């Protein structure tokens, strides 16, 4: 089966880092060729004109003209011995008797000649019937087999037309724009990209399908200057335009680097707009490196807390964790590229499950069941090669240095397994078992398996763990369980009021 070209999981800085540390084509049925009059044994010559057949009726001998017989071709069951060499016919009385329980009185007598005055204008003539019969495709014998795995045609408007989920990735701020540039370079299939920033120069260099410049009056295209309140106001002023652009989305990823101005302040605004439109909203953000300063760290924590109240699922990638796997001689530019690639791997690991045909398939409803109203989540990525490659990849994903806390206690797991054409069912089973052992004993694990022709001896595993128990629950979930006065922070809550009502029309406290 032909597969769409996809972005290979083995490409990019993160893949390099992992390496350094470790249908037959179906046969068409033969073309159906209508038989000529010579093949059927019928008389040769020109066919009788329909007007002549209607104007000159045959006497009531029970024998009909060839034109009359052809007009009944769709009700014939076999040749008549008395009319050899012609189209087989069935006695009209018997044909009517099969459709009626009691014969009518006029049918019990001898056959009478057709009424020349009968109105036959609404009936197709013999030539039209023959053309229709011979133009129909012959039945496919493959349709007679068992219908396992086949979907019966549904009734109703739009039946038989599957809905393709609309997935959009919104890069917010400088870090988010850099991240989606990396995703576009990787050619993630089935995803639309949109960039939102106050920095006009950053948008001019962006490769996204759509770019939105916000805060032009206040920033004059020069960025938010690491001021989250400015980023918030810029997004709030453009909320109507952003909402129109997000309309029709089924799933929205908000990619941003927290701690700055636009990514920290504008991301919660955009997330709420997407959620109010009914989209499954997933935030995937990075925490700044320690060397970026304590002020940026504090702003990042406050921004992440605000974003957590506006998304269904929030995945946080601590950049400091990359220092544990990066070599000391790694240039700073390369370190930031690895951080961007982690965001790309997280988005691709989830979106590929929905957009690509899989050996073990998932649909959008499966992803929604795991990630809707899930709160804080953990993202683990692992790669393995060699005889135990799947097991190695699973162990690396569940004990990834990117995880701030252990994965045990997670009650919902989204598992993506990607391997080459030689990926076996045993390997997928081993990987799923290893991930299940690292989560809660009663965890709901939904997984899919993709085949990447570019992966020769590698298996990549992406794990998204959500719905932690009390031991590993993020602060927002504990507050929701223990306090009712935080209901305004509940995800998926429909608000009739407009965005400013969060702070009574003012900028949120943490942004002031």
Tab-separated table of C-alpha atoms in Angstrom:
chain	number	residue	atom	x	y	z
A	1	UNK	CA	0.000	0.000	0.000
A	2	UNK	CA	1.412	3.375	-0.979
A	3	UNK	CA	2.077	5.679	1.928
A	4	UNK	CA	2.353	9.373	2.033
A	5	UNK	CA	5.791	10.788	2.469
A	6	UNK	CA	6.243	11.905	6.045
A	7	UNK	CA	8.850	13.703	8.050
A	8	UNK	CA	11.290	11.125	9.329
A	9	UNK	CA	11.600	10.863	13.092
A	10	UNK	CA	15.291	10.136	12.705
A	11	UNK	CA	16.057	13.574	11.304
A	12	UNK	CA	17.001	16.695	13.215
A	13	UNK	CA	19.235	17.741	16.105
A	14	UNK	CA	17.381	15.607	18.629
A	15	UNK	CA	17.897	12.499	16.513
A	16	UNK	CA	21.594	13.280	16.214
A	17	UNK	CA	21.710	13.663	19.969
A	18	UNK	CA	20.111	10.263	20.514
A	19	UNK	CA	22.556	8.624	18.133
A	20	UNK	CA	25.557	10.126	19.824
A	21	UNK	CA	24.455	8.848	23.252
A	22	UNK	CA	23.534	5.480	22.496
A	23	UNK	CA	-0.617	-5.265	-1.848
A	24	UNK	CA	0.206	-6.548	-4.557
A	25	UNK	CA	-1.620	-4.122	-6.820
A	26	UNK	CA	-5.224	-5.141	-7.163
A	27	UNK	CA	-6.165	-6.606	-10.569
A	28	UNK	CA	-8.933	-4.805	-12.395
A	29	UNK	CA	-11.823	-7.010	-13.539
A	30	UNK	CA	-11.791	-7.790	-17.288
A	31	UNK	CA	-13.490	-5.165	-19.349
A	32	UNK	CA	-17.066	-6.092	-20.132
A	33	UNK	CA	-17.836	-6.033	-23.834
A	34	UNK	CA	-21.478	-6.160	-24.913
A	35	UNK	CA	-22.294	-9.025	-27.212
A	36	UNK	CA	-23.545	-8.303	-30.674
A	37	UNK	CA	-26.758	-9.626	-32.119
A	38	UNK	CA	-24.756	-12.347	-33.920
A	39	UNK	CA	-23.411	-13.680	-30.589
A	40	UNK	CA	-26.847	-14.041	-29.075
A	41	UNK	CA	-28.251	-15.938	-31.986
A	42	UNK	CA	-30.747	-13.188	-32.722
A	43	UNK	CA	-31.701	-12.070	-36.204
A	44	UNK	CA	-29.346	-9.760	-38.004
A	45	UNK	CA	-30.268	-6.421	-39.436
A	46	UNK	CA	-31.342	-3.045	-38.211
A	47	UNK	CA	-33.354	-2.884	-34.976
A	48	UNK	CA	-37.031	-2.145	-35.192
A	49	UNK	CA	-37.806	1.504	-34.621
A	50	UNK	CA	-39.727	2.042	-31.357
A	51	UNK	CA	-42.430	4.029	-33.141
A	52	UNK	CA	-43.096	1.119	-35.465
A	53	UNK	CA	-43.263	-1.321	-32.582
A	54	UNK	CA	-45.854	0.777	-30.833
A	55	UNK	CA	-47.940	1.476	-33.938
A	56	UNK	CA	-48.193	-2.113	-35.277
A	57	UNK	CA	-49.149	-4.447	-32.424
A	58	UNK	CA	-48.711	-8.169	-32.786
A	59	UNK	CA	-51.780	-10.399	-32.764
A	60	UNK	CA	-52.625	-12.165	-29.527
A	61	UNK	CA	-50.592	-15.286	-30.200
A	62	UNK	CA	-48.355	-14.991	-27.176
A	63	UNK	CA	-45.354	-14.275	-29.450
A	64	UNK	CA	-43.893	-10.769	-29.204
A	65	UNK	CA	-41.679	-8.849	-31.533
A	66	UNK	CA	-37.960	-8.534	-30.862
A	67	UNK	CA	-38.469	-4.911	-29.894
A	68	UNK	CA	-41.163	-5.878	-27.407
A	69	UNK	CA	-38.972	-8.634	-25.973
A	70	UNK	CA	-36.054	-6.260	-25.585
A	71	UNK	CA	-38.260	-3.850	-23.643
A	72	UNK	CA	-38.734	-6.627	-21.074
A	73	UNK	CA	-35.053	-7.637	-20.956
A	74	UNK	CA	-34.681	-6.627	-17.316
A	75	UNK	CA	-37.365	-9.145	-16.226
A	76	UNK	CA	-36.221	-12.177	-18.222
A	77	UNK	CA	-35.116	-15.400	-16.549
A	78	UNK	CA	-34.174	-17.687	-19.423
A	79	UNK	CA	-34.830	-18.635	-23.052
A	80	UNK	CA	-38.292	-19.684	-24.152
A	81	UNK	CA	-38.365	-22.986	-26.081
A	82	UNK	CA	-40.962	-21.606	-28.495
A	83	UNK	CA	-38.856	-18.564	-29.309
A	84	UNK	CA	-35.388	-20.060	-29.797
A	85	UNK	CA	-32.777	-17.687	-31.149
A	86	UNK	CA	-34.504	-14.693	-29.576
A	87	UNK	CA	-34.185	-13.038	-26.213
A	88	UNK	CA	-35.528	-15.422	-23.569
A	89	UNK	CA	-38.774	-14.203	-22.074
A	90	UNK	CA	-41.062	-14.966	-19.207
A	91	UNK	CA	-44.796	-15.171	-19.614
A	92	UNK	CA	-46.203	-11.777	-18.586
A	93	UNK	CA	-48.904	-13.416	-16.474
A	94	UNK	CA	-46.259	-15.305	-14.426
A	95	UNK	CA	-44.179	-12.159	-14.062
A	96	UNK	CA	-47.140	-10.264	-12.665
A	97	UNK	CA	-48.089	-13.198	-10.456
A	98	UNK	CA	-44.708	-13.000	-8.657
A	99	UNK	CA	-45.538	-9.499	-7.479
A	100	UNK	CA	-49.192	-10.098	-6.508
A	101	UNK	CA	-50.708	-12.474	-4.030
A	102	UNK	CA	-54.013	-12.812	-5.932
A	103	UNK	CA	-54.225	-12.840	-9.737
A	104	UNK	CA	-56.405	-10.210	-11.272
A	105	UNK	CA	-59.465	-11.195	-13.255
A	106	UNK	CA	-58.253	-9.657	-16.476
A	107	UNK	CA	-55.100	-11.799	-16.345
A	108	UNK	CA	-56.911	-15.151	-16.316
A	109	UNK	CA	-58.021	-15.030	-19.945
A	110	UNK	CA	-55.985	-15.325	-23.132
A	111	UNK	CA	-53.435	-12.667	-23.952
A	112	UNK	CA	-54.777	-9.710	-25.828
A	113	UNK	CA	-52.947	-7.436	-28.184
A	114	UNK	CA	-51.349	-4.289	-26.728
A	115	UNK	CA	-53.499	-1.220	-26.854
A	116	UNK	CA	-52.122	1.065	-29.584
A	117	UNK	CA	-53.664	4.044	-27.832
A	118	UNK	CA	-51.779	3.389	-24.599
A	119	UNK	CA	-49.535	6.255	-23.492
A	120	UNK	CA	-45.924	5.020	-23.545
A	121	UNK	CA	-44.246	8.420	-23.677
A	122	UNK	CA	-42.901	8.062	-20.133
A	123	UNK	CA	-41.350	4.647	-20.715
A	124	UNK	CA	-37.873	4.131	-22.171
A	125	UNK	CA	-37.802	2.557	-25.601
A	126	UNK	CA	-36.000	-0.663	-26.461
A	127	UNK	CA	-32.794	1.002	-27.602
A	128	UNK	CA	-32.523	3.023	-24.380
A	129	UNK	CA	-33.039	-0.117	-22.302
A	130	UNK	CA	-30.377	-2.046	-24.198
A	131	UNK	CA	-27.911	0.806	-23.899
A	132	UNK	CA	-28.519	1.002	-20.166
A	133	UNK	CA	-28.118	-2.755	-19.692
A	134	UNK	CA	-24.902	-3.002	-21.672
A	135	UNK	CA	-23.393	0.144	-20.134
A	136	UNK	CA	-23.661	-1.171	-16.568
A	137	UNK	CA	-20.437	-2.504	-15.081
A	138	UNK	CA	-20.400	-6.221	-14.364
A	139	UNK	CA	-20.527	-7.163	-10.678
A	140	UNK	CA	-17.158	-7.472	-8.977
A	141	UNK	CA	-16.771	-11.032	-7.641
A	142	UNK	CA	-14.673	-9.672	-4.796
A	143	UNK	CA	-17.802	-8.065	-3.369
A	144	UNK	CA	-19.258	-11.501	-2.690
A	145	UNK	CA	-16.662	-12.267	-0.008
A	146	UNK	CA	-16.997	-11.626	3.720
A	147	UNK	CA	-17.397	-7.983	4.620
A	148	UNK	CA	-15.053	-7.980	7.603
A	149	UNK	CA	-13.493	-4.565	8.091
A	150	UNK	CA	-15.780	-2.931	5.550
A	151	UNK	CA	-17.989	-0.023	6.443
A	152	UNK	CA	-21.562	-0.277	5.278
A	153	UNK	CA	-22.830	2.844	3.537
A	154	UNK	CA	-24.545	5.173	5.951
A	155	UNK	CA	-27.682	7.140	5.270
A	156	UNK	CA	-28.326	10.803	5.734
A	157	UNK	CA	-26.733	13.998	4.460
A	158	UNK	CA	-22.977	13.808	4.027
A	159	UNK	CA	-22.946	10.033	4.449
A	160	UNK	CA	-19.837	8.296	3.234
A	161	UNK	CA	-17.661	11.451	3.364
A	162	UNK	CA	-15.223	11.114	6.296
A	163	UNK	CA	-14.243	14.254	8.135
A	164	UNK	CA	-10.534	14.976	8.121
A	165	UNK	CA	-9.533	16.640	11.401
A	166	UNK	CA	-8.118	20.132	10.966
A	167	UNK	CA	-4.929	20.389	13.024
A	168	UNK	CA	-3.212	23.742	13.418
A	169	UNK	CA	0.042	24.606	15.150
A	170	UNK	CA	0.256	28.202	16.373
A	171	UNK	CA	3.725	29.508	17.114
A	172	UNK	CA	3.489	32.408	19.577
A	173	UNK	CA	6.414	34.720	20.196
A	174	UNK	CA	9.997	34.351	19.080
A	175	UNK	CA	10.490	30.881	20.542
A	176	UNK	CA	7.227	29.630	19.059
A	177	UNK	CA	8.073	31.005	15.612
A	178	UNK	CA	11.472	29.296	15.703
A	179	UNK	CA	9.805	26.041	16.731
A	180	UNK	CA	7.303	26.004	13.864
A	181	UNK	CA	10.056	26.873	11.400
A	182	UNK	CA	11.740	23.688	12.538
A	183	UNK	CA	8.466	21.771	12.102
A	184	UNK	CA	7.974	23.144	8.599
A	185	UNK	CA	11.507	22.125	7.638
A	186	UNK	CA	10.683	18.612	8.858
A	187	UNK	CA	7.590	18.600	6.583
A	188	UNK	CA	5.120	17.351	9.166
A	189	UNK	CA	2.157	16.187	7.061
A	190	UNK	CA	-1.490	17.085	7.568
A	191	UNK	CA	-0.826	20.150	9.747
A	192	UNK	CA	-1.406	23.856	9.117
A	193	UNK	CA	1.009	26.381	10.612
A	194	UNK	CA	0.330	29.876	11.856
A	195	UNK	CA	2.725	32.342	13.496
A	196	UNK	CA	1.711	35.139	15.875
A	197	UNK	CA	4.271	37.649	17.085
A	198	UNK	CA	4.849	41.282	17.916
A	199	UNK	CA	8.259	41.170	16.225
A	200	UNK	CA	7.685	41.937	12.553
A	201	UNK	CA	11.176	40.884	11.504
A	202	UNK	CA	10.627	37.433	13.013
A	203	UNK	CA	7.417	37.018	11.012
A	204	UNK	CA	9.113	38.079	7.791
A	205	UNK	CA	11.587	35.217	8.221
A	206	UNK	CA	8.885	32.705	9.167
A	207	UNK	CA	7.855	29.949	6.743
A	208	UNK	CA	4.360	29.463	8.196
A	209	UNK	CA	1.254	29.278	6.020
A	210	UNK	CA	-0.131	32.327	7.802
A	211	UNK	CA	1.545	35.041	9.870
A	212	UNK	CA	-0.266	37.474	12.159
A	213	UNK	CA	1.428	40.617	13.381
A	214	UNK	CA	-0.058	41.884	16.646
A	215	UNK	CA	0.609	44.971	18.749
A	216	UNK	CA	1.711	47.090	15.840
A	217	UNK	CA	0.470	50.344	17.394
A	218	UNK	CA	2.311	49.800	20.665
A	219	UNK	CA	5.411	47.896	19.610
A	220	UNK	CA	5.825	49.331	16.090
A	221	UNK	CA	6.953	45.873	15.009
A	222	UNK	CA	9.899	45.727	17.409
A	223	UNK	CA	8.628	43.035	19.800
A	224	UNK	CA	7.297	43.091	23.349
A	225	UNK	CA	10.645	43.663	25.042
A	226	UNK	CA	10.226	40.689	27.435
A	227	UNK	CA	7.102	42.370	28.875
A	228	UNK	CA	4.250	39.820	29.189
A	229	UNK	CA	1.661	42.542	29.819
A	230	UNK	CA	2.457	44.059	26.438
A	231	UNK	CA	2.113	40.670	24.776
A	232	UNK	CA	-1.243	40.153	26.487
A	233	UNK	CA	-2.633	43.504	25.305
A	234	UNK	CA	-1.370	42.925	21.778
A	235	UNK	CA	-3.184	39.581	21.517
A	236	UNK	CA	-6.303	40.896	23.223
A	237	UNK	CA	-6.635	43.774	20.767
A	238	UNK	CA	-6.475	41.324	17.849
A	239	UNK	CA	-8.698	38.626	19.351
A	240	UNK	CA	-11.449	38.974	16.733
A	241	UNK	CA	-9.015	38.511	13.863
A	242	UNK	CA	-7.256	35.593	15.553
A	243	UNK	CA	-10.569	33.904	16.310
A	244	UNK	CA	-11.637	34.120	12.673
A	245	UNK	CA	-8.378	32.495	11.604
A	246	UNK	CA	-8.808	29.672	14.124
A	247	UNK	CA	-12.396	28.911	13.144
A	248	UNK	CA	-12.891	25.342	11.949
A	249	UNK	CA	-9.988	23.888	13.926
A	250	UNK	CA	-10.404	20.463	15.500
A	251	UNK	CA	-7.069	20.479	17.315
A	252	UNK	CA	-4.781	23.417	18.077
A	253	UNK	CA	-1.229	23.246	19.387
A	254	UNK	CA	0.057	26.397	21.092
A	255	UNK	CA	3.852	26.339	20.800
A	256	UNK	CA	5.761	28.989	22.714
A	257	UNK	CA	8.847	29.715	24.711
A	258	UNK	CA	7.798	30.918	28.149
A	259	UNK	CA	9.551	33.705	30.009
A	260	UNK	CA	9.531	36.298	27.235
A	261	UNK	CA	6.949	38.933	26.409
A	262	UNK	CA	4.765	37.678	23.555
A	263	UNK	CA	5.001	33.941	24.225
A	264	UNK	CA	4.197	34.380	27.919
A	265	UNK	CA	1.469	37.014	27.627
A	266	UNK	CA	-0.255	36.188	24.325
A	267	UNK	CA	-0.340	32.383	24.525
A	268	UNK	CA	-3.139	32.207	27.175
A	269	UNK	CA	-5.301	34.584	25.124
A	270	UNK	CA	-4.929	32.538	21.942
A	271	UNK	CA	-5.490	29.292	23.839
A	272	UNK	CA	-8.801	30.507	25.230
A	273	UNK	CA	-9.963	31.619	21.795
A	274	UNK	CA	-9.176	28.187	20.361
A	275	UNK	CA	-10.896	26.395	23.212
A	276	UNK	CA	-14.003	28.543	22.964
A	277	UNK	CA	-14.259	27.468	19.318
A	278	UNK	CA	-14.471	23.837	20.471
A	279	UNK	CA	-10.965	22.801	19.437
A	280	UNK	CA	-8.914	20.340	21.453
A	281	UNK	CA	-6.243	22.740	22.683
A	282	UNK	CA	-2.762	21.557	23.633
A	283	UNK	CA	-0.068	23.855	24.951
A	284	UNK	CA	3.527	22.761	24.440
A	285	UNK	CA	6.039	25.242	25.833
A	286	UNK	CA	9.639	25.369	26.992
A	287	UNK	CA	10.981	26.694	30.272
A	288	UNK	CA	14.043	28.911	29.914
A	289	UNK	CA	17.566	27.855	30.752
A	290	UNK	CA	18.791	28.890	34.179
A	291	UNK	CA	21.456	31.065	32.632
A	292	UNK	CA	18.708	33.221	31.092
A	293	UNK	CA	18.138	34.860	34.479
A	294	UNK	CA	15.846	34.625	37.493
A	295	UNK	CA	13.396	37.238	36.228
A	296	UNK	CA	12.760	35.257	33.072
A	297	UNK	CA	12.371	32.094	35.151
A	298	UNK	CA	9.749	33.758	37.358
A	299	UNK	CA	7.816	35.120	34.397
A	300	UNK	CA	7.893	31.682	32.826
A	301	UNK	CA	6.394	30.028	35.906
A	302	UNK	CA	3.588	32.583	36.073
A	303	UNK	CA	2.893	32.339	32.365
A	304	UNK	CA	2.791	28.528	32.460
A	305	UNK	CA	0.302	28.655	35.331
A	306	UNK	CA	-1.923	31.036	33.361
A	307	UNK	CA	-1.699	28.911	30.216
A	308	UNK	CA	-2.545	25.754	32.171
A	309	UNK	CA	-5.976	27.201	32.941
A	310	UNK	CA	-6.762	27.798	29.271
A	311	UNK	CA	-5.780	24.551	27.538
A	312	UNK	CA	-6.949	20.960	27.675
A	313	UNK	CA	-3.428	19.595	28.015
A	314	UNK	CA	-0.191	21.389	28.838
A	315	UNK	CA	3.220	19.895	28.067
A	316	UNK	CA	6.202	21.703	29.557
A	317	UNK	CA	9.739	21.037	28.329
A	318	UNK	CA	12.418	22.245	30.796
A	319	UNK	CA	15.398	23.377	28.773
A	320	UNK	CA	17.715	22.742	31.705
A	321	UNK	CA	17.062	19.032	31.267
A	322	UNK	CA	18.788	19.181	27.913
A	323	UNK	CA	22.007	20.100	29.684
A	324	UNK	CA	22.068	16.576	31.092
A	325	UNK	CA	22.337	15.047	27.628
A	326	UNK	CA	24.194	17.748	25.714
A	327	UNK	CA	27.941	17.692	25.502
A	328	UNK	CA	29.751	20.469	27.333
A	329	UNK	CA	31.221	21.688	24.075
A	330	UNK	CA	27.791	22.098	22.436
A	331	UNK	CA	27.417	25.667	21.133
A	332	UNK	CA	24.526	27.685	22.525
A	333	UNK	CA	22.927	27.988	19.084
A	334	UNK	CA	22.895	24.210	18.741
A	335	UNK	CA	21.401	23.854	22.213
A	336	UNK	CA	18.473	26.088	21.271
A	337	UNK	CA	17.996	24.115	18.055
A	338	UNK	CA	17.698	20.932	20.095
A	339	UNK	CA	15.096	22.639	22.291
A	340	UNK	CA	13.098	23.620	19.204
A	341	UNK	CA	13.377	20.082	17.867
A	342	UNK	CA	11.939	18.678	21.094
A	343	UNK	CA	8.801	20.732	20.479
A	344	UNK	CA	8.713	19.416	16.921
A	345	UNK	CA	9.003	15.814	18.066
A	346	UNK	CA	6.194	16.299	20.574
A	347	UNK	CA	3.807	17.791	18.015
A	348	UNK	CA	4.705	15.281	15.317
A	349	UNK	CA	4.420	12.304	17.642
A	350	UNK	CA	0.808	13.269	18.353
A	351	UNK	CA	-0.292	14.589	14.959
A	352	UNK	CA	1.082	11.611	13.017
A	353	UNK	CA	-1.244	9.340	14.975
A	354	UNK	CA	-4.207	11.235	13.529
A	355	UNK	CA	-3.064	12.271	10.060
A	356	UNK	CA	-1.122	9.256	8.782
A	357	UNK	CA	-2.453	5.784	7.930
A	358	UNK	CA	-1.059	3.417	10.507
A	359	UNK	CA	-0.480	-0.278	11.003
A	360	UNK	CA	-2.260	0.099	14.338
A	361	UNK	CA	-4.583	2.985	13.672
A	362	UNK	CA	-5.868	5.730	15.928
A	363	UNK	CA	-8.527	8.283	15.190
A	364	UNK	CA	-9.080	11.765	16.499
A	365	UNK	CA	-11.632	10.557	19.043
A	366	UNK	CA	-8.941	8.392	20.671
A	367	UNK	CA	-6.606	11.354	21.014
A	368	UNK	CA	-9.385	13.536	22.396
A	369	UNK	CA	-10.317	10.935	25.014
A	370	UNK	CA	-6.759	11.028	26.374
A	371	UNK	CA	-6.017	14.744	26.127
A	372	UNK	CA	-9.342	16.489	26.733
A	373	UNK	CA	-9.408	18.246	30.143
A	374	UNK	CA	-6.238	16.391	31.087
A	375	UNK	CA	-4.280	19.205	32.758
A	376	UNK	CA	-0.506	19.012	32.963
A	377	UNK	CA	1.122	16.237	30.961
A	378	UNK	CA	4.556	14.696	30.572
A	379	UNK	CA	6.260	14.148	27.226
A	380	UNK	CA	8.837	11.406	26.785
A	381	UNK	CA	10.783	10.602	23.603
A	382	UNK	CA	13.073	7.612	23.129
A	383	UNK	CA	14.997	5.933	20.319
A	384	UNK	CA	16.471	2.446	20.223
A	385	UNK	CA	18.390	0.300	17.769
A	386	UNK	CA	19.646	-3.247	17.693
A	387	UNK	CA	17.975	-6.490	18.783
A	388	UNK	CA	16.000	-4.934	21.678
A	389	UNK	CA	15.391	-1.608	19.980
A	390	UNK	CA	11.693	-1.265	20.868
A	391	UNK	CA	12.256	-2.078	24.527
A	392	UNK	CA	15.229	0.288	24.703
A	393	UNK	CA	13.202	3.092	23.112
A	394	UNK	CA	10.326	2.543	25.555
A	395	UNK	CA	12.634	2.635	28.563
A	396	UNK	CA	14.278	5.828	27.336
A	397	UNK	CA	10.906	7.471	26.739
A	398	UNK	CA	9.561	6.619	30.194
A	399	UNK	CA	12.778	7.683	31.945
A	400	UNK	CA	13.584	10.577	29.628
A	401	UNK	CA	15.677	13.402	31.072
A	402	UNK	CA	13.018	15.716	29.630
A	403	UNK	CA	10.584	14.532	32.322
A	404	UNK	CA	10.437	16.746	35.411
A	405	UNK	CA	8.718	14.033	37.439
A	406	UNK	CA	8.416	10.247	37.079
A	407	UNK	CA	5.672	8.891	34.868
A	408	UNK	CA	4.252	6.562	37.514
A	409	UNK	CA	0.769	7.600	38.552
A	410	UNK	CA	-0.343	8.537	35.033
A	411	UNK	CA	-3.814	7.140	34.363
A	412	UNK	CA	-3.932	7.992	30.654
A	413	UNK	CA	-1.154	7.274	28.167
A	414	UNK	CA	-0.896	8.200	24.492
A	415	UNK	CA	1.789	6.016	22.920
A	416	UNK	CA	3.239	6.417	19.423
A	417	UNK	CA	5.560	3.735	18.017
A	418	UNK	CA	7.399	4.431	14.757
A	419	UNK	CA	9.691	1.950	13.042
A	420	UNK	CA	10.888	0.744	9.682
A	421	UNK	CA	9.193	-1.797	7.422
A	422	UNK	CA	10.638	-4.603	9.565
A	423	UNK	CA	8.863	-3.433	12.735
A	424	UNK	CA	7.237	-6.521	14.238
A	425	UNK	CA	4.125	-6.977	16.321
A	426	UNK	CA	6.228	-8.503	19.099
A	427	UNK	CA	8.301	-5.324	19.309
A	428	UNK	CA	5.191	-3.158	19.523
A	429	UNK	CA	3.830	-5.426	22.263
A	430	UNK	CA	7.069	-5.207	24.246
A	431	UNK	CA	7.107	-1.428	23.997
A	432	UNK	CA	3.482	-1.109	25.115
A	433	UNK	CA	4.087	-3.433	28.047
A	434	UNK	CA	7.154	-1.468	29.178
A	435	UNK	CA	5.245	1.814	29.041
A	436	UNK	CA	2.307	0.280	30.896
A	437	UNK	CA	4.577	-0.911	33.702
A	438	UNK	CA	5.884	2.634	34.143
A	439	UNK	CA	2.373	4.114	34.494
A	440	UNK	CA	-0.514	3.537	36.888
A	441	UNK	CA	-1.670	-0.113	37.033
A	442	UNK	CA	-5.133	0.925	35.817
A	443	UNK	CA	-3.871	3.313	33.147
A	444	UNK	CA	-5.797	3.698	29.913
A	445	UNK	CA	-3.202	3.233	27.159
A	446	UNK	CA	-4.090	4.200	23.601
A	447	UNK	CA	-1.365	3.642	21.073
A	448	UNK	CA	-0.687	3.633	17.377
A	449	UNK	CA	2.118	2.260	15.224
A	450	UNK	CA	3.481	3.956	12.107
A	451	UNK	CA	5.870	2.685	9.453
A	452	UNK	CA	8.609	5.013	8.217
A	453	UNK	CA	10.510	3.626	5.236
A	454	UNK	CA	13.510	5.786	6.154
A	455	UNK	CA	14.016	4.026	9.484
A	456	UNK	CA	16.284	1.043	8.871
A	457	UNK	CA	17.260	-0.233	12.312
A	458	UNK	CA	15.580	2.256	14.619
A	459	UNK	CA	12.399	2.475	16.655
A	460	UNK	CA	11.139	5.812	17.947
A	461	UNK	CA	8.623	6.064	20.776
A	462	UNK	CA	6.722	9.154	21.897
A	463	UNK	CA	4.765	8.996	25.163
A	464	UNK	CA	2.279	11.587	26.435
A	465	UNK	CA	1.243	10.836	30.034
A	466	UNK	CA	-1.766	12.614	31.565
A	467	UNK	CA	-4.267	12.429	34.458
A	468	UNK	CA	-1.870	11.778	37.295
A	469	UNK	CA	-3.050	10.566	40.680
A	470	UNK	CA	-2.608	12.668	43.823
A	471	UNK	CA	1.054	11.707	44.136
A	472	UNK	CA	2.052	13.161	40.814
A	473	UNK	CA	-0.831	15.538	40.166
A	474	UNK	CA	0.081	19.030	39.042
A	475	UNK	CA	-1.020	21.877	41.269
A	476	UNK	CA	-3.991	22.814	39.089
A	477	UNK	CA	-5.584	19.372	39.391
A	478	UNK	CA	-5.136	19.316	43.178
A	479	UNK	CA	-6.800	22.712	43.441
A	480	UNK	CA	-9.703	21.538	41.285
A	481	UNK	CA	-10.278	18.547	43.533
A	482	UNK	CA	-9.952	20.384	46.857
A	483	UNK	CA	-11.399	23.806	46.157
A	484	UNK	CA	-14.535	24.907	44.363
A	485	UNK	CA	-13.677	28.607	44.208
A	486	UNK	CA	-11.275	27.937	41.345
A	487	UNK	CA	-14.016	26.843	38.964
A	488	UNK	CA	-13.209	29.701	36.645
A	489	UNK	CA	-9.914	27.924	35.956
A	490	UNK	CA	-11.622	24.743	34.805
A	491	UNK	CA	-10.758	23.894	31.209
A	492	UNK	CA	-13.548	23.651	28.675
A	493	UNK	CA	-15.725	26.036	30.705
A	494	UNK	CA	-17.864	28.051	28.333
A	495	UNK	CA	-17.753	31.715	29.233
A	496	UNK	CA	-20.440	34.043	27.976
A	497	UNK	CA	-18.398	37.077	28.897
A	498	UNK	CA	-15.546	38.353	26.765
A	499	UNK	CA	-11.885	37.869	27.433
A	500	UNK	CA	-11.288	40.964	29.580
A	501	UNK	CA	-13.664	39.634	32.255
A	502	UNK	CA	-10.882	37.377	33.523
A	503	UNK	CA	-9.521	40.329	35.415
A	504	UNK	CA	-12.572	42.560	35.340
A	505	UNK	CA	-11.306	44.129	32.154
A	506	UNK	CA	-7.782	44.559	33.474
A	507	UNK	CA	-4.580	42.744	32.683
A	508	UNK	CA	-4.134	39.607	34.830
A	509	UNK	CA	-2.342	40.222	38.114
A	510	UNK	CA	0.780	38.298	37.194
A	511	UNK	CA	1.206	40.434	34.076
A	512	UNK	CA	0.900	43.800	35.817
